[in-house]
C-alpha cells in the first residue's frame, strides 16, 4: 500500500482550546480513517501541553476519508483553524467538503510516498 504523510496544525482562540481540539481531532481521525497512524508533536519543547500538531501517515487511497472526517470536524468546531502542510501554509476554515478534499489531495501529492 502506498502511504503518504500529512501535517495538520490546529489553532484556536487560546492554547488550552487548541490542545483540547487537537485531542478531539486525533481521536476522530483514528476512529474514522482506516489504517491511519498519527503522531502528536509540539511546536515548542518548552511547553507542558501535548502539542497541537498532528503528523498523519495514511494510505493514499484513504485521502477521501480523511477529507470527509476533517470537514465534519471543522463544521462542528467552527472556532478552529487547521493548517495543512509541513509549512502550514494552507488554512482550512469555512470550506466545503470538496474544497477540503482538494486541499488534502494537494498536500498528499506534495509529500514523498512510501510503499
PDB file of C-alpha atoms in Angstrom:
ATOM      1  CA  UNK A   1       0.000   0.000   0.000  1.00  0.00           C
ATOM      2  CA  UNK A   2       1.325   3.427  -0.942  1.00  0.00           C
ATOM      3  CA  UNK A   3       1.438   5.764   2.059  1.00  0.00           C
ATOM      4  CA  UNK A   4       1.899   9.486   2.456  1.00  0.00           C
ATOM      5  CA  UNK A   5       2.316  11.892   5.346  1.00  0.00           C
ATOM      6  CA  UNK A   6       0.196  14.945   6.005  1.00  0.00           C
ATOM      7  CA  UNK A   7       0.798  17.540   8.720  1.00  0.00           C
ATOM      8  CA  UNK A   8      -2.172  19.210  10.437  1.00  0.00           C
ATOM      9  CA  UNK A   9      -1.648  22.138  12.807  1.00  0.00           C
ATOM     10  CA  UNK A  10      -4.622  23.154  14.929  1.00  0.00           C
ATOM     11  CA  UNK A  11      -5.162  26.745  16.091  1.00  0.00           C
ATOM     12  CA  UNK A  12      -7.924  28.206  18.244  1.00  0.00           C
ATOM     13  CA  UNK A  13      -8.715  31.165  20.485  1.00  0.00           C
ATOM     14  CA  UNK A  14      -6.237  30.090  23.163  1.00  0.00           C
ATOM     15  CA  UNK A  15      -3.690  27.334  23.866  1.00  0.00           C
ATOM     16  CA  UNK A  16      -5.997  25.283  26.098  1.00  0.00           C
ATOM     17  CA  UNK A  17      -8.745  25.230  23.480  1.00  0.00           C
ATOM     18  CA  UNK A  18      -6.259  24.315  20.735  1.00  0.00           C
ATOM     19  CA  UNK A  19      -4.943  21.436  22.862  1.00  0.00           C
ATOM     20  CA  UNK A  20      -8.463  20.133  23.516  1.00  0.00           C
ATOM     21  CA  UNK A  21      -9.440  20.441  19.851  1.00  0.00           C
ATOM     22  CA  UNK A  22      -6.264  18.639  18.782  1.00  0.00           C
ATOM     23  CA  UNK A  23      -7.096  15.716  21.075  1.00  0.00           C
ATOM     24  CA  UNK A  24     -10.615  15.554  19.682  1.00  0.00           C
ATOM     25  CA  UNK A  25      -9.439  15.640  16.063  1.00  0.00           C
ATOM     26  CA  UNK A  26      -6.818  12.968  16.717  1.00  0.00           C
ATOM     27  CA  UNK A  27      -9.446  10.691  18.242  1.00  0.00           C
ATOM     28  CA  UNK A  28     -11.918  11.331  15.401  1.00  0.00           C
ATOM     29  CA  UNK A  29      -9.333  10.629  12.679  1.00  0.00           C
ATOM     30  CA  UNK A  30      -8.196   7.446  14.424  1.00  0.00           C
ATOM     31  CA  UNK A  31     -11.803   6.209  14.578  1.00  0.00           C
ATOM     32  CA  UNK A  32     -12.881   7.230  11.085  1.00  0.00           C
ATOM     33  CA  UNK A  33      -9.859   6.814   8.777  1.00  0.00           C
ATOM     34  CA  UNK A  34      -8.752   3.281   8.089  1.00  0.00           C
ATOM     35  CA  UNK A  35      -5.063   2.409   8.587  1.00  0.00           C
ATOM     36  CA  UNK A  36      -4.038   5.871   9.797  1.00  0.00           C
ATOM     37  CA  UNK A  37      -1.129   6.384  12.170  1.00  0.00           C
ATOM     38  CA  UNK A  38      -0.953   9.708  13.989  1.00  0.00           C
ATOM     39  CA  UNK A  39       1.947  11.195  15.926  1.00  0.00           C
ATOM     40  CA  UNK A  40       1.361  14.297  18.003  1.00  0.00           C
ATOM     41  CA  UNK A  41       4.077  16.957  18.070  1.00  0.00           C
ATOM     42  CA  UNK A  42       4.726  20.191  19.904  1.00  0.00           C
ATOM     43  CA  UNK A  43       5.554  23.472  18.266  1.00  0.00           C
ATOM     44  CA  UNK A  44       7.859  24.235  21.186  1.00  0.00           C
ATOM     45  CA  UNK A  45       9.514  21.759  23.515  1.00  0.00           C
ATOM     46  CA  UNK A  46       9.379  24.391  26.268  1.00  0.00           C
ATOM     47  CA  UNK A  47       5.661  23.860  26.926  1.00  0.00           C
ATOM     48  CA  UNK A  48       3.930  21.220  29.031  1.00  0.00           C
ATOM     49  CA  UNK A  49       0.996  20.656  26.675  1.00  0.00           C
ATOM     50  CA  UNK A  50       0.977  17.559  24.434  1.00  0.00           C
ATOM     51  CA  UNK A  51       1.112  19.656  21.257  1.00  0.00           C
ATOM     52  CA  UNK A  52      -1.204  20.913  18.555  1.00  0.00           C
ATOM     53  CA  UNK A  53       0.462  19.363  15.520  1.00  0.00           C
ATOM     54  CA  UNK A  54      -0.726  16.035  14.140  1.00  0.00           C
ATOM     55  CA  UNK A  55       1.508  14.133  11.735  1.00  0.00           C
ATOM     56  CA  UNK A  56      -0.692  11.579   9.991  1.00  0.00           C
ATOM     57  CA  UNK A  57       0.613   8.686   7.900  1.00  0.00           C
ATOM     58  CA  UNK A  58      -2.070   7.008   5.831  1.00  0.00           C
ATOM     59  CA  UNK A  59      -2.643   5.036   2.695  1.00  0.00           C
ATOM     60  CA  UNK A  60      -3.212   7.425  -0.173  1.00  0.00           C
ATOM     61  CA  UNK A  61      -6.466   5.633  -1.027  1.00  0.00           C
ATOM     62  CA  UNK A  62      -7.878   6.878   2.316  1.00  0.00           C
ATOM     63  CA  UNK A  63      -7.464  10.583   1.464  1.00  0.00           C
ATOM     64  CA  UNK A  64     -11.201  10.959   0.845  1.00  0.00           C
ATOM     65  CA  UNK A  65     -11.991   9.521   4.297  1.00  0.00           C
ATOM     66  CA  UNK A  66      -9.511  11.951   5.833  1.00  0.00           C
ATOM     67  CA  UNK A  67     -11.053  14.910   3.994  1.00  0.00           C
ATOM     68  CA  UNK A  68     -14.623  13.989   4.966  1.00  0.00           C
ATOM     69  CA  UNK A  69     -13.674  13.482   8.618  1.00  0.00           C
ATOM     70  CA  UNK A  70     -11.694  16.722   8.717  1.00  0.00           C
ATOM     71  CA  UNK A  71     -14.549  18.659   7.118  1.00  0.00           C
ATOM     72  CA  UNK A  72     -17.153  17.244   9.542  1.00  0.00           C
ATOM     73  CA  UNK A  73     -14.884  18.072  12.484  1.00  0.00           C
ATOM     74  CA  UNK A  74     -14.351  21.633  11.215  1.00  0.00           C
ATOM     75  CA  UNK A  75     -18.108  22.124  10.838  1.00  0.00           C
ATOM     76  CA  UNK A  76     -18.627  21.128  14.497  1.00  0.00           C
ATOM     77  CA  UNK A  77     -15.662  23.174  15.709  1.00  0.00           C
ATOM     78  CA  UNK A  78     -16.002  26.436  13.832  1.00  0.00           C
ATOM     79  CA  UNK A  79     -13.580  28.277  16.135  1.00  0.00           C
ATOM     80  CA  UNK A  80     -10.762  26.002  14.992  1.00  0.00           C
ATOM     81  CA  UNK A  81      -8.398  26.588  12.103  1.00  0.00           C
ATOM     82  CA  UNK A  82      -6.421  23.692  10.644  1.00  0.00           C
ATOM     83  CA  UNK A  83      -3.264  24.460   8.699  1.00  0.00           C
ATOM     84  CA  UNK A  84      -2.325  21.710   6.263  1.00  0.00           C
ATOM     85  CA  UNK A  85       1.200  21.000   5.084  1.00  0.00           C
ATOM     86  CA  UNK A  86       4.610  20.863   6.692  1.00  0.00           C
ATOM     87  CA  UNK A  87       4.973  24.615   6.305  1.00  0.00           C
ATOM     88  CA  UNK A  88       1.388  25.244   7.488  1.00  0.00           C
ATOM     89  CA  UNK A  89       0.631  27.472   4.542  1.00  0.00           C
ATOM     90  CA  UNK A  90      -2.914  26.292   3.783  1.00  0.00           C
ATOM     91  CA  UNK A  91      -5.601  27.186   6.334  1.00  0.00           C
ATOM     92  CA  UNK A  92      -8.910  25.314   6.442  1.00  0.00           C
ATOM     93  CA  UNK A  93     -11.821  27.321   7.725  1.00  0.00           C
ATOM     94  CA  UNK A  94     -15.345  27.622   6.300  1.00  0.00           C
ATOM     95  CA  UNK A  95     -14.665  25.290   3.381  1.00  0.00           C
ATOM     96  CA  UNK A  96     -16.905  22.795   1.612  1.00  0.00           C
ATOM     97  CA  UNK A  97     -16.083  19.102   1.765  1.00  0.00           C
ATOM     98  CA  UNK A  98     -14.950  19.279  -1.871  1.00  0.00           C
ATOM     99  CA  UNK A  99     -12.534  22.109  -1.081  1.00  0.00           C
ATOM    100  CA  UNK A 100     -11.113  20.199   1.908  1.00  0.00           C
ATOM    101  CA  UNK A 101     -10.771  17.089  -0.267  1.00  0.00           C
ATOM    102  CA  UNK A 102      -8.778  19.050  -2.851  1.00  0.00           C
ATOM    103  CA  UNK A 103      -6.528  20.544  -0.149  1.00  0.00           C
ATOM    104  CA  UNK A 104      -5.852  17.084   1.296  1.00  0.00           C
ATOM    105  CA  UNK A 105      -5.126  15.650  -2.155  1.00  0.00           C
ATOM    106  CA  UNK A 106      -2.774  18.534  -2.907  1.00  0.00           C
ATOM    107  CA  UNK A 107      -0.954  18.150   0.406  1.00  0.00           C
ATOM    108  CA  UNK A 108      -0.590  14.396  -0.096  1.00  0.00           C
ATOM    109  CA  UNK A 109       0.630  14.905  -3.649  1.00  0.00           C
ATOM    110  CA  UNK A 110       3.450  17.119  -2.346  1.00  0.00           C
ATOM    111  CA  UNK A 111       4.797  14.580   0.139  1.00  0.00           C
ATOM    112  CA  UNK A 112       7.161  11.682  -0.554  1.00  0.00           C
ATOM    113  CA  UNK A 113       5.341   8.372  -0.997  1.00  0.00           C
ATOM    114  CA  UNK A 114       6.407   5.061   0.540  1.00  0.00           C
ATOM    115  CA  UNK A 115       5.408   1.555  -0.308  1.00  0.00           C
TER     116      UNK A 115
END
